Coordinates of C-alpha atoms in Angstrom, one line a residue:
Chain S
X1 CA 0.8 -11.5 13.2
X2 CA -1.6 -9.2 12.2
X3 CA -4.4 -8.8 9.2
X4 CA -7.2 -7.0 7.5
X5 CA -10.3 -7.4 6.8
X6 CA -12.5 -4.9 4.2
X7 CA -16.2 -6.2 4.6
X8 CA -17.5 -4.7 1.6
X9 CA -15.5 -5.3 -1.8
X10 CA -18.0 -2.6 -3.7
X11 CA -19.9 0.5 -2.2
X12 CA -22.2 2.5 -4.3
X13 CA -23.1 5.9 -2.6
X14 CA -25.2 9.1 -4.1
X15 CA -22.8 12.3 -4.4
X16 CA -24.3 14.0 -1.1
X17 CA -24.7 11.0 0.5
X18 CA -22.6 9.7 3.5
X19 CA -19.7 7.2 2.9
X20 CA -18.8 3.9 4.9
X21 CA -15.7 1.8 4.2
X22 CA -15.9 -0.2 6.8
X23 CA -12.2 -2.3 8.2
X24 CA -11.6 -4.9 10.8
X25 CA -8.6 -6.0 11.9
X26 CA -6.5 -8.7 14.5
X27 CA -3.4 -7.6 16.0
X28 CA -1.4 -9.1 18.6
X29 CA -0.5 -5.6 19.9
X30 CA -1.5 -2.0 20.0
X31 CA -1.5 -1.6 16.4
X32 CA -1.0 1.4 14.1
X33 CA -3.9 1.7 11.6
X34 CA -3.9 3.7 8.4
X35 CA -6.4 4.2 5.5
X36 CA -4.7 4.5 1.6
X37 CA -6.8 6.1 -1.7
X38 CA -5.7 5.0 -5.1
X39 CA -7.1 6.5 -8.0
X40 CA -7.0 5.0 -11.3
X41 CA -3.5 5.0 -13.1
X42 CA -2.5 7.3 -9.7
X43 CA -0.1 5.7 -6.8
X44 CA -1.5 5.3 -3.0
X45 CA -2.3 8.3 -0.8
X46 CA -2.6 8.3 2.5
X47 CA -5.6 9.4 4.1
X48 CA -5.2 9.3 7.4
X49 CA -3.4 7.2 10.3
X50 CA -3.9 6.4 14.3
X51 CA -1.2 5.9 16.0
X52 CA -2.6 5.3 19.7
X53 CA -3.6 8.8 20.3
X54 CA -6.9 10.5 19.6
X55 CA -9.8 7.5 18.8
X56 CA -11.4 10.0 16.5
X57 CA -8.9 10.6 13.4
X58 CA -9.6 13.1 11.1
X59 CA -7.9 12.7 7.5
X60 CA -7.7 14.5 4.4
X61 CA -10.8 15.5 1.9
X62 CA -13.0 15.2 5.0
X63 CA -12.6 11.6 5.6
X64 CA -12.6 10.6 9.5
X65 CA -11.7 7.4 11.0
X66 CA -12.6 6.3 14.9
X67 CA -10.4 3.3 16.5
X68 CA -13.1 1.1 18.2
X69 CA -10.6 -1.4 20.1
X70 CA -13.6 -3.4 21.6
X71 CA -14.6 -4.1 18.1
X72 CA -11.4 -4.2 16.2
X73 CA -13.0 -1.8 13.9
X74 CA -11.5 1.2 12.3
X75 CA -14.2 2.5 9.7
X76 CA -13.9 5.3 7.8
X77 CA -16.6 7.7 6.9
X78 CA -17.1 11.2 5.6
X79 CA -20.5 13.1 6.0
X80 CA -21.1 13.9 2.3
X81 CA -19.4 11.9 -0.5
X82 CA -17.8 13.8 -3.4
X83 CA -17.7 12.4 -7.3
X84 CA -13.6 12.8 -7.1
X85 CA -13.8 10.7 -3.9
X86 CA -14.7 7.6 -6.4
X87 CA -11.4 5.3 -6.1
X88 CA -10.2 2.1 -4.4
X89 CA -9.7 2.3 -0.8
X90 CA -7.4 0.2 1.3
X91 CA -7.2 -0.2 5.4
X92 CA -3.7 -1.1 6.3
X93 CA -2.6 -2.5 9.5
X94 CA 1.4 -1.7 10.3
X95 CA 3.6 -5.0 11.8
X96 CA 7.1 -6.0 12.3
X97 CA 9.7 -4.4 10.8
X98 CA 7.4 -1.9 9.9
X99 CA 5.5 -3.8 6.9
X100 CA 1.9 -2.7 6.2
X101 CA -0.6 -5.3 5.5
X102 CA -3.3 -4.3 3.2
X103 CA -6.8 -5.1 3.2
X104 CA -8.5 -6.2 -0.5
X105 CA -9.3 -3.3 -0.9
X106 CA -13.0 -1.1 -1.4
X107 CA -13.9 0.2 -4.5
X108 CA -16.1 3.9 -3.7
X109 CA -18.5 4.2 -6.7
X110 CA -20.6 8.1 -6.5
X111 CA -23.4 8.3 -8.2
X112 CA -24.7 11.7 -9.9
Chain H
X1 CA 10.2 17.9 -2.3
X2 CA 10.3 15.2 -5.0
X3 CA 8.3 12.0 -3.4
X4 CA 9.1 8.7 -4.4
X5 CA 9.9 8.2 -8.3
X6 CA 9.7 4.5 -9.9
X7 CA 10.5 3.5 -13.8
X8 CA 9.3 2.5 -16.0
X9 CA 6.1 3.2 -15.5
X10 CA 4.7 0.2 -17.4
X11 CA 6.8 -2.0 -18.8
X12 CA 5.8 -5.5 -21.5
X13 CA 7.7 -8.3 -21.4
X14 CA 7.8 -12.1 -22.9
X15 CA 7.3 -14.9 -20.4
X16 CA 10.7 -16.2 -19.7
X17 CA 12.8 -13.1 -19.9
X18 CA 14.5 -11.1 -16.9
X19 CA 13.0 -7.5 -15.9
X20 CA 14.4 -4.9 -13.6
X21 CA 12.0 -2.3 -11.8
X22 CA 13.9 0.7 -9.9
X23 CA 12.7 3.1 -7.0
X24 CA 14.4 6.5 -6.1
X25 CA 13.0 6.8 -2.3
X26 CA 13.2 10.4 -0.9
X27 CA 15.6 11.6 0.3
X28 CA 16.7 11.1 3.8
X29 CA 14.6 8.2 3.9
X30 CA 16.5 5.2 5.7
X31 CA 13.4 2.9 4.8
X32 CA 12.1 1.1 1.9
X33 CA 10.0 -1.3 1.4
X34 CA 8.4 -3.0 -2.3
X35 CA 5.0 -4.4 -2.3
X36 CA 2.9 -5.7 -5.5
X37 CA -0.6 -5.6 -6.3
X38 CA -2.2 -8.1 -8.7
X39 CA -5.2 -7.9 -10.4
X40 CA -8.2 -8.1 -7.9
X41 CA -6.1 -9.0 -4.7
X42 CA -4.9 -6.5 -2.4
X43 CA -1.2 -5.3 -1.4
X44 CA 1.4 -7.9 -0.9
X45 CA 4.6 -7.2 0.8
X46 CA 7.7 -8.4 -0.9
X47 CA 10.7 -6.9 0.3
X48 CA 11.7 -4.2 3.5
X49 CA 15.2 -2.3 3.4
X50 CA 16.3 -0.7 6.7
X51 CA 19.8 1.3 7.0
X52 CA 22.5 -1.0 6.0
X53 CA 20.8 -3.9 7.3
X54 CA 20.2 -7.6 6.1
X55 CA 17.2 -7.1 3.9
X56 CA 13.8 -8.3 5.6
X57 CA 12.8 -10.9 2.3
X58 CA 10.2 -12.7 3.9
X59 CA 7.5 -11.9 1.1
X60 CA 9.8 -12.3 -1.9
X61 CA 7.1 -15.3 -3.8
X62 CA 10.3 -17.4 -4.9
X63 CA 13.7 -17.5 -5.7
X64 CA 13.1 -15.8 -9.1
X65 CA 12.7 -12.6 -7.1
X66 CA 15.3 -10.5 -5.8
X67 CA 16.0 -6.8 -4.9
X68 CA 19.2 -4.7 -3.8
X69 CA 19.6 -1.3 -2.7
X70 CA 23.0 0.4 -3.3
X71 CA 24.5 2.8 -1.3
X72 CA 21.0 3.1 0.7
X73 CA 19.3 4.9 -1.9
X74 CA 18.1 3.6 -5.1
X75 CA 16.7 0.1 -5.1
X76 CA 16.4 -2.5 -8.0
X77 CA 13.8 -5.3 -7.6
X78 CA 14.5 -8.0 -10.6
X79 CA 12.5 -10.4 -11.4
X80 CA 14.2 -13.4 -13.7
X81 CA 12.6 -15.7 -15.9
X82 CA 9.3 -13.9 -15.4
X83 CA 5.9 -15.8 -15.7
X84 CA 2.3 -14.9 -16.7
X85 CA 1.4 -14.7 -12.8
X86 CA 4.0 -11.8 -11.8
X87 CA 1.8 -9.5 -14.0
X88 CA 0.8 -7.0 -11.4
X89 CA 1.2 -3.3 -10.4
X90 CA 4.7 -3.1 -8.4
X91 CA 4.9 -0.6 -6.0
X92 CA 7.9 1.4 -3.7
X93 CA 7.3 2.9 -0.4
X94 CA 10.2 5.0 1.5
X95 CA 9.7 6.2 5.3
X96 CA 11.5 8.3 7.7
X97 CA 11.2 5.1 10.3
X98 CA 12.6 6.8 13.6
X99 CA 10.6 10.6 13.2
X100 CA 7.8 9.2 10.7
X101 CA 6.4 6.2 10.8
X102 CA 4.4 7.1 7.7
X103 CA 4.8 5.4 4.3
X104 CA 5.5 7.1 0.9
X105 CA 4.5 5.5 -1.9
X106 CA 5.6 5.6 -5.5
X107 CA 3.2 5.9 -8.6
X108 CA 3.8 1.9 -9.6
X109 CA 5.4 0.1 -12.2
X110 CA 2.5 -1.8 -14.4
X111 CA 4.2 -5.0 -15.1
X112 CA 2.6 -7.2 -18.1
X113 CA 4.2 -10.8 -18.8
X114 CA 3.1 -11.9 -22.1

């Protein structure tokens, strides 16, 4: 069995600023690992995936990712936060038969 | 290509009637899965579709849910006698499975239950 947790339900960041959605998981194996976007009235988009290769995982819009295994962490981060990067973000966790398991979600708020 | 297309896109019903969502998964894509999102709560898994095997149903919330998938394409999800609680966004996903692990998801069907 595996699951998500997203610690922070709401983060507020100045456009400049750096972003931190942070993720914790629990797997009973080496687990696959993926962060989603949603925008509002707009389907999921993946961001970026580890799949058991490079820690360091470098995504789309200039969002990164590092697989800490020690800490069951896989936070995701990007060095200067964007207005369009203001949308829900989900860490997903892949299990059996291929399911993903969602975390509740973040929602990314960028200030002016 | 054309990614994963779902209909309606919102769709408003009476409590007690049936509804049918549909998902046209890529093509090529052996894999496909339905997951819904309620208000405030994060993804749930409902349903998983692989080849022409027994469907994995192991997140359907009760018997009132059900979903096919003919001919390995298209897939139905139908919800009968629906209730003020299945008001969510319902959402497809396809994947390549053996080349891809990745999943594709559709743009959601917005389901209210008056």
């Amino acid at each position: 069995a595996q699951s998500v947790t997203q610690l922070d339900s709401h983060v507020s960041v100045s456009e400049g600023t750096p972003v931190l959605l942070r993720c914790n998981y629990s797997s009973s194996y080496s687990p696959s690992l993926f962060w989603y976007v949603q925008h509002p009235n707009k389907g999921l988009q993946l961001l970026l995936k580890y799949t058991s290769a490079a820690t360091l995982v470098k995504g789309i819009n200039g969002f990164e990712a590092e697989f800490k295994k020690s800490e069951t962490s896989f936070h995701l981060t990007k060095p200067s936060a964007h207005m369009s990067d203001a949308a829900e973000y989900f860490c997903v966790v892949e299990g059996s038969a291929r399911q993903l398991t969602f975390g509740s979600g973040t929602q990314l708020t960028v200030l002016p | 290509g054309a990614g994963v297309s779902q209909s309606p896109s919102n769709k408003v019903t009476e409590k007690g009637k049936d509804v049918e969502l549909r998902c046209d998964p890529i093509s090529g894509h052996t894999a496909l899965y339905w997951y819904r999102q309620s208000l405030g709560q994060g993804l749930e898994f409902l349903i998983y579709f692989q080849g022409n095997s027994a469907p994995d149903k192991s997140g359907l919330p009760s018997d009132r849910f059900s979903a096919e998938r003919t001919g390995g394409s298209v897939s139905t999800l139908t919800i009968q006698r629906t209730q003020q609680e299945d008001s969510a966004v319902y959402l497809c996903a396809s994947s390549l499975v053996h080349r891809d692990e990745t999943q594709y998801f559709g743009p959601g069907t917005r389901l209210l239950v008056l």
